[in-house]
Amino acid sequence: MSDKGFEPRIVAFLCNWCSYTGADLAGTSRLKYPANVRTIRVMCSGRIDPLFIISALQKGADGVLIGGCHIGDCHYQKGNYSARRRAAITETMLESLGIDPRRFRLEWVSASEGPKYAEVITDFTRQIKELGPNPLKKGAAK
Amino acid sequence: MISEIKKYCRELLDSKKVDAIIGVSEEEGQWMPFLFTESSQLDKLFVDKKYPLMTTSKPMKENILSYIQRKHPGMKLAIVARGCDERAIFELVKRGQVKLENLEIIGYACDRRQAETCTCPTPHPTKNLKFGEKAEGVKEHKLAAEFDKMSLEEKSRFWHKQFSKCIKCYGCRNACPVCFCKTCLMEAHFYTQPGELPVEYPTFHFVQRYHHAAQCIECGECELACPMDIPLRLMSQPLLRQTKELYDYVPGMDPEQECPLFTIKQERAEEASDELF
Ligand code: SF4
Ligand code: SF4
Ligand code: FES
């Protein structure tokens, strides 16, 4: 299915305290990573309603990433635990709808992990490229 | 069974153990929820067919039990309930919609035929079974075996086909006894403007299903309500299987057991033992 020269569009919801700062650090350290990510800053990974994920996919994102603080480090104590539980359910939900759950990823990136952020984005972008464009986008039911 | 239930209810009312009993009444072939306050009214009590007693009435935005509990605090109530009614009550208790204080649940079992109609896995109350024999439930959706074998692409095609039939009547939401939000996300204005069709599959249906992820009591009302015969519960079943596997949680079984999406106690306990905190 993979189109030649396909550049995926990835929506990343990053938590303000860790992942967003981590992304910032990756930038200020001049690390190279693919420019396929549109970042949306949220206060906590626990803010992400699974609905955001499905809406993003429906409105044309090829992949959705959630970045949060490491377990135990959430600034609101338990936001990322909830995020993790919801992510598990979201994956099952996506799968039972016939959407490849690999289009969605939850990662822990701390404020000091600029290199990890770059790595995550590189890897995720590669994976989405392999998966090809999101079939939902075309409203594709053949 | 009905005569025994009536007899029991009559005793409850006459001895003033309860002030009123919520049940379904039959009058001239019409069924409706009814608040029995006198034992003479009990002739009308009806239990032969399923009636979605706990469903939130949309104009009232409340279910009958929470309405009466709110209007008459302290009133001693009993409710004649099937398995699904009991499970709905338990789920609503967890979410602060109804209270178990001053409430007696008069539970009765459904027969196998009823269980088959609803594809109900537990056709009897689990905590308050008083009348009737437990019948065997229907464990799997009739399409589950077929659906589980499908590839991702086939599933996607399957749902596109199914949901292209959806006429956005909101019947599935309206019928669901554990659906109770006063402002429904399926009607939220950033998704749907009044007078317009709601957003397309999958967001609309995803919301409806996701909100019941660890809450669906498998009563089958949504599917019975859907005029387009969409097998909606096929979407919930994998979620229910997962919450059972991961958190050993089955909605509606125990009012004390917290919904896994509300609590992180388990992780906290594990970490405390790792001395992380
Ligand atoms: S089976 Fe349908 S109507 Fe019944 S609780 Fe589950 S989603 Fe709601
Ligand atoms: S009941 Fe059926 S047709 Fe009506 S909104 Fe729900 S899925 Fe669509
Ligand atoms: S603040 Fe970062 S995950 Fe909650």
GROMACS .gro file of C-alpha atoms in nm, chain A residues 6-12 36 38 51-64 99 103 128 132-140, chain B residues 201-203:
model
   38
    6PHE     CA    1   0.454   0.944   0.095
    7GLU     CA    2   0.513   1.188   0.377
    8PRO     CA    3   0.290   1.099   0.667
    9ARG     CA    4   0.115   1.354   0.880
   10ILE     CA    5   0.152   1.280   1.246
   11VAL     CA    6  -0.030   1.455   1.526
   12ALA     CA    7   0.156   1.454   1.856
   36ASN     CA    8   0.623   1.510   0.987
   38ARG     CA    9   0.231   1.855   1.414
   51LEU     CA   10  -1.196   1.087   2.104
   52PHE     CA   11  -0.911   1.323   2.010
   53ILE     CA   12  -0.726   1.028   1.868
   54ILE     CA   13  -1.009   0.905   1.653
   55SER     CA   14  -1.095   1.260   1.544
   56ALA     CA   15  -0.736   1.320   1.440
   57LEU     CA   16  -0.736   0.997   1.242
   58GLN     CA   17  -1.065   1.079   1.081
   59LYS     CA   18  -0.960   1.431   0.990
   60GLY     CA   19  -0.655   1.311   0.804
   61ALA     CA   20  -0.373   1.226   1.043
   62ASP     CA   21  -0.181   0.915   0.948
   63GLY     CA   22  -0.060   0.856   1.299
   64VAL     CA   23  -0.122   0.988   1.650
   99ILE     CA   24  -0.787   0.059   1.211
  103ARG     CA   25  -0.104   0.415   1.402
  128ILE     CA   26   0.374   0.509   0.961
  132GLY     CA   27   0.106   0.388   0.425
  133PRO     CA   28  -0.160   0.657   0.417
  134ASN     CA   29  -0.444   0.627   0.659
  135PRO     CA   30  -0.733   0.458   0.476
  136LEU     CA   31  -0.989   0.646   0.685
  137LYS     CA   32  -0.877   0.970   0.530
  138LYS     CA   33  -1.020   0.889   0.193
  139GLY     CA   34  -1.334   0.764   0.362
  140ALA     CA   35  -1.225   0.452   0.184
  343TYR     CA   36  -1.842   0.710   1.109
  344PRO     CA   37  -1.624   0.638   1.298
  345THR     CA   38  -1.618   0.931   1.541
   0.00000   0.00000   0.00000
